[in-house]
Amino acid sequence: MPDLGRRLAPSGIQLPGLPARELVPRKRGGHLLTLVQAATCHRHQILHRHLRRDLTHTHLLLHAVRKKLDQGQAT
């Protein structure tokens, strides 16, 4: 009877913030692609966090531009 209740952890644990070139592929395969995708997702989250921080400034700037365009069309 196989022991299905216990799973083994992956042998190589890498942090997702590491550059892809520092990741070492395992002989069993499969782990490298997952780590590269995790690193890409992590960078995507960091980028959007920085953009959200500047969202208020961007919104105010676009609002001012829209206001000037609306005034120009009204005359």
CSV table of N, CA and C in Angstrom, one decimal:
chain,number,residue,atom,x,y,z
A,1,MET,N,0.8,-1.2,0.0
A,1,MET,CA,0.0,0.0,0.0
A,1,MET,C,0.9,1.2,0.0
A,2,PRO,N,0.8,2.1,-1.0
A,2,PRO,CA,1.6,3.3,-1.1
A,2,PRO,C,1.2,4.4,-0.1
A,3,ASP,N,2.2,5.1,0.4
A,3,ASP,CA,2.0,6.2,1.3
A,3,ASP,C,1.7,7.5,0.5
A,4,LEU,N,0.4,7.8,0.3
A,4,LEU,CA,0.0,9.0,-0.4
A,4,LEU,C,-0.2,10.2,0.5
A,5,GLY,N,-0.2,10.0,1.8
A,5,GLY,CA,-0.5,11.1,2.7
A,5,GLY,C,0.6,12.1,2.8
A,6,ARG,N,1.9,11.7,2.5
A,6,ARG,CA,3.0,12.6,2.7
A,6,ARG,C,3.7,12.9,1.4
A,7,ARG,N,3.8,14.1,1.1
A,7,ARG,CA,4.5,14.6,-0.1
A,7,ARG,C,5.9,15.1,0.3
A,8,LEU,N,6.8,15.0,-0.6
A,8,LEU,CA,8.2,15.5,-0.4
A,8,LEU,C,8.2,16.9,-1.0
A,9,ALA,N,9.0,17.8,-0.3
A,9,ALA,CA,9.2,19.1,-0.8
A,9,ALA,C,10.2,19.1,-1.9
A,10,PRO,N,10.2,20.1,-2.8
A,10,PRO,CA,11.2,20.1,-3.9
A,10,PRO,C,12.6,20.3,-3.3
A,11,SER,N,13.5,19.6,-4.0
A,11,SER,CA,14.9,19.6,-3.4
A,11,SER,C,15.6,21.0,-3.5
A,12,GLY,N,15.3,21.7,-4.6
A,12,GLY,CA,15.9,23.0,-4.8
A,12,GLY,C,14.9,24.2,-4.6
A,13,ILE,N,15.1,24.9,-3.6
A,13,ILE,CA,14.2,26.1,-3.3
A,13,ILE,C,14.9,27.3,-3.7
A,14,GLN,N,14.3,28.1,-4.6
A,14,GLN,CA,14.9,29.4,-5.0
A,14,GLN,C,14.0,30.5,-4.7
A,15,LEU,N,14.5,31.7,-4.4
A,15,LEU,CA,13.7,32.8,-4.2
A,15,LEU,C,13.2,33.4,-5.5
A,16,PRO,N,12.0,33.8,-5.6
A,16,PRO,CA,11.5,34.3,-6.9
A,16,PRO,C,12.1,35.6,-7.4
A,17,GLY,N,12.8,36.4,-6.5
A,17,GLY,CA,13.4,37.6,-6.9
A,17,GLY,C,14.7,37.5,-7.5
A,18,LEU,N,15.3,36.3,-7.6
A,18,LEU,CA,16.6,36.1,-8.2
A,18,LEU,C,16.5,36.3,-9.7
A,19,PRO,N,17.5,36.8,-10.4
A,19,PRO,CA,17.5,36.9,-11.8
A,19,PRO,C,17.5,35.4,-12.4
A,20,ALA,N,16.9,35.3,-13.6
A,20,ALA,CA,16.8,34.0,-14.2
A,20,ALA,C,18.1,33.3,-14.5
A,21,ARG,N,19.2,34.0,-14.7
A,21,ARG,CA,20.4,33.4,-15.0
A,21,ARG,C,21.1,32.7,-13.8
A,22,GLU,N,20.6,33.1,-12.6
A,22,GLU,CA,21.2,32.5,-11.4
A,22,GLU,C,20.4,31.2,-11.1
A,23,LEU,N,19.4,30.9,-11.7
A,23,LEU,CA,18.6,29.7,-11.4
A,23,LEU,C,19.4,28.5,-12.1
A,24,VAL,N,19.5,27.5,-11.3
A,24,VAL,CA,20.2,26.3,-11.8
A,24,VAL,C,19.2,25.2,-12.1
A,25,PRO,N,19.1,24.8,-13.4
A,25,PRO,CA,18.2,23.7,-13.7
A,25,PRO,C,18.5,22.4,-13.0
A,26,ARG,N,17.5,21.7,-12.6
A,26,ARG,CA,17.7,20.4,-12.0
A,26,ARG,C,17.7,19.3,-13.1
A,27,LYS,N,18.3,18.2,-12.8
A,27,LYS,CA,18.3,17.1,-13.8
A,27,LYS,C,16.9,16.5,-14.0
A,28,ARG,N,16.0,16.6,-13.0
A,28,ARG,CA,14.7,16.0,-13.2
A,28,ARG,C,13.8,16.9,-14.0
A,29,GLY,N,14.2,18.2,-14.2
A,29,GLY,CA,13.4,19.1,-15.0
A,29,GLY,C,12.1,19.6,-14.4
A,30,GLY,N,11.6,20.6,-15.0
A,30,GLY,CA,10.3,21.1,-14.5
A,30,GLY,C,10.4,22.3,-13.5
A,31,HIS,N,11.4,22.3,-12.7
A,31,HIS,CA,11.5,23.3,-11.7
A,31,HIS,C,11.9,24.6,-12.2
A,32,LEU,N,12.8,24.7,-13.2
A,32,LEU,CA,13.3,25.9,-13.7
A,32,LEU,C,12.2,26.8,-14.4
A,33,LEU,N,11.4,26.2,-15.2
A,33,LEU,CA,10.3,26.9,-15.8
A,33,LEU,C,9.4,27.6,-14.8
A,34,THR,N,9.1,26.8,-13.7
A,34,THR,CA,8.2,27.3,-12.7
A,34,THR,C,8.9,28.5,-12.0
A,35,LEU,N,10.1,28.4,-11.7
A,35,LEU,CA,10.8,29.5,-11.0
A,35,LEU,C,10.9,30.8,-11.9
A,36,VAL,N,11.1,30.6,-13.2
A,36,VAL,CA,11.2,31.7,-14.1
A,36,VAL,C,9.9,32.4,-14.2
A,37,GLN,N,8.8,31.6,-14.2
A,37,GLN,CA,7.4,32.2,-14.2
A,37,GLN,C,7.1,32.9,-12.9
A,38,ALA,N,7.6,32.4,-11.8
A,38,ALA,CA,7.4,33.1,-10.5
A,38,ALA,C,8.1,34.4,-10.5
A,39,ALA,N,9.4,34.4,-11.0
A,39,ALA,CA,10.2,35.6,-11.0
A,39,ALA,C,9.5,36.7,-11.9
A,40,THR,N,9.0,36.2,-13.0
A,40,THR,CA,8.3,37.2,-13.9
A,40,THR,C,7.1,37.8,-13.3
A,41,CYS,N,6.3,36.9,-12.6
A,41,CYS,CA,5.1,37.4,-11.9
A,41,CYS,C,5.5,38.4,-10.8
A,42,HIS,N,6.6,38.1,-10.1
A,42,HIS,CA,7.0,38.9,-9.0
A,42,HIS,C,7.4,40.3,-9.5
A,43,ARG,N,8.1,40.4,-10.7
A,43,ARG,CA,8.5,41.6,-11.2
A,43,ARG,C,7.3,42.4,-11.7
A,44,HIS,N,6.3,41.7,-12.2
A,44,HIS,CA,5.0,42.3,-12.7
A,44,HIS,C,4.3,43.0,-11.5
A,45,GLN,N,4.3,42.3,-10.4
A,45,GLN,CA,3.7,42.9,-9.2
A,45,GLN,C,4.4,44.1,-8.7
A,46,ILE,N,5.7,44.1,-8.7
A,46,ILE,CA,6.5,45.2,-8.3
A,46,ILE,C,6.3,46.4,-9.2
A,47,LEU,N,6.2,46.2,-10.5
A,47,LEU,CA,6.0,47.2,-11.5
A,47,LEU,C,4.6,47.9,-11.2
A,48,HIS,N,3.6,47.1,-11.0
A,48,HIS,CA,2.2,47.6,-10.8
A,48,HIS,C,2.1,48.3,-9.4
A,49,ARG,N,2.9,47.9,-8.5
A,49,ARG,CA,2.9,48.5,-7.2
A,49,ARG,C,3.4,49.9,-7.3
A,50,HIS,N,4.5,50.1,-8.1
A,50,HIS,CA,5.1,51.4,-8.4
A,50,HIS,C,4.1,52.3,-9.2
A,51,LEU,N,3.4,51.7,-10.1
A,51,LEU,CA,2.5,52.5,-10.9
A,51,LEU,C,1.3,52.9,-10.1
A,52,ARG,N,0.8,52.1,-9.2
A,52,ARG,CA,-0.3,52.4,-8.4
A,52,ARG,C,0.0,53.6,-7.4
A,53,ARG,N,1.2,53.6,-7.0
A,53,ARG,CA,1.7,54.7,-6.1
A,53,ARG,C,1.6,56.1,-6.8
A,54,ASP,N,1.8,56.1,-8.1
A,54,ASP,CA,1.8,57.3,-8.9
A,54,ASP,C,0.4,57.6,-9.5
A,55,LEU,N,-0.5,56.7,-9.3
A,55,LEU,CA,-1.8,56.8,-9.9
A,55,LEU,C,-2.5,58.1,-9.6
A,56,THR,N,-2.5,58.6,-8.4
A,56,THR,CA,-3.1,59.9,-8.0
A,56,THR,C,-2.6,61.0,-8.8
A,57,HIS,N,-1.3,61.1,-8.9
A,57,HIS,CA,-0.6,62.2,-9.7
A,57,HIS,C,-1.0,62.1,-11.2
A,58,THR,N,-1.0,60.9,-11.7
A,58,THR,CA,-1.4,60.7,-13.1
A,58,THR,C,-2.9,61.1,-13.3
A,59,HIS,N,-3.7,60.7,-12.4
A,59,HIS,CA,-5.1,61.1,-12.5
A,59,HIS,C,-5.4,62.6,-12.5
A,60,LEU,N,-4.7,63.3,-11.6
A,60,LEU,CA,-4.8,64.7,-11.6
A,60,LEU,C,-4.3,65.4,-12.8
A,61,LEU,N,-3.2,64.9,-13.3
A,61,LEU,CA,-2.6,65.4,-14.6
A,61,LEU,C,-3.6,65.2,-15.8
A,62,LEU,N,-4.1,64.0,-15.9
A,62,LEU,CA,-5.0,63.8,-17.0
A,62,LEU,C,-6.3,64.6,-16.8
A,63,HIS,N,-6.8,64.8,-15.6
A,63,HIS,CA,-8.0,65.6,-15.4
A,63,HIS,C,-7.8,67.0,-15.8
A,64,ALA,N,-6.6,67.6,-15.5
A,64,ALA,CA,-6.3,68.9,-16.0
A,64,ALA,C,-6.3,69.0,-17.5
A,65,VAL,N,-5.7,68.0,-18.2
A,65,VAL,CA,-5.6,68.0,-19.6
A,65,VAL,C,-7.0,67.9,-20.2
A,66,ARG,N,-7.9,67.0,-19.6
A,66,ARG,CA,-9.3,66.9,-20.1
A,66,ARG,C,-10.0,68.2,-19.9
A,67,LYS,N,-9.8,68.9,-18.8
A,67,LYS,CA,-10.5,70.1,-18.5
A,67,LYS,C,-10.2,71.2,-19.6
A,68,LYS,N,-8.9,71.3,-19.9
A,68,LYS,CA,-8.5,72.2,-21.0
A,68,LYS,C,-9.0,71.9,-22.3
A,69,LEU,N,-9.1,70.6,-22.6
A,69,LEU,CA,-9.7,70.2,-23.9
A,69,LEU,C,-11.2,70.5,-24.0
A,70,ASP,N,-11.9,70.3,-22.9
A,70,ASP,CA,-13.3,70.6,-22.8
A,70,ASP,C,-13.6,72.1,-22.9
A,71,GLN,N,-12.7,72.9,-22.3
A,71,GLN,CA,-12.9,74.4,-22.5
A,71,GLN,C,-12.6,74.8,-23.9
A,72,GLY,N,-11.6,74.2,-24.6
A,72,GLY,CA,-11.3,74.5,-25.9
A,72,GLY,C,-12.5,74.1,-26.9
A,73,GLN,N,-13.2,73.1,-26.6
A,73,GLN,CA,-14.3,72.6,-27.5
A,73,GLN,C,-15.5,73.5,-27.2
A,74,ALA,N,-15.7,74.0,-26.0
A,74,ALA,CA,-16.9,74.8,-25.7
A,74,ALA,C,-16.8,76.2,-26.4
A,75,THR,N,-15.7,76.7,-26.7
A,75,THR,CA,-15.6,78.0,-27.3
A,75,THR,C,-15.7,78.0,-28.8
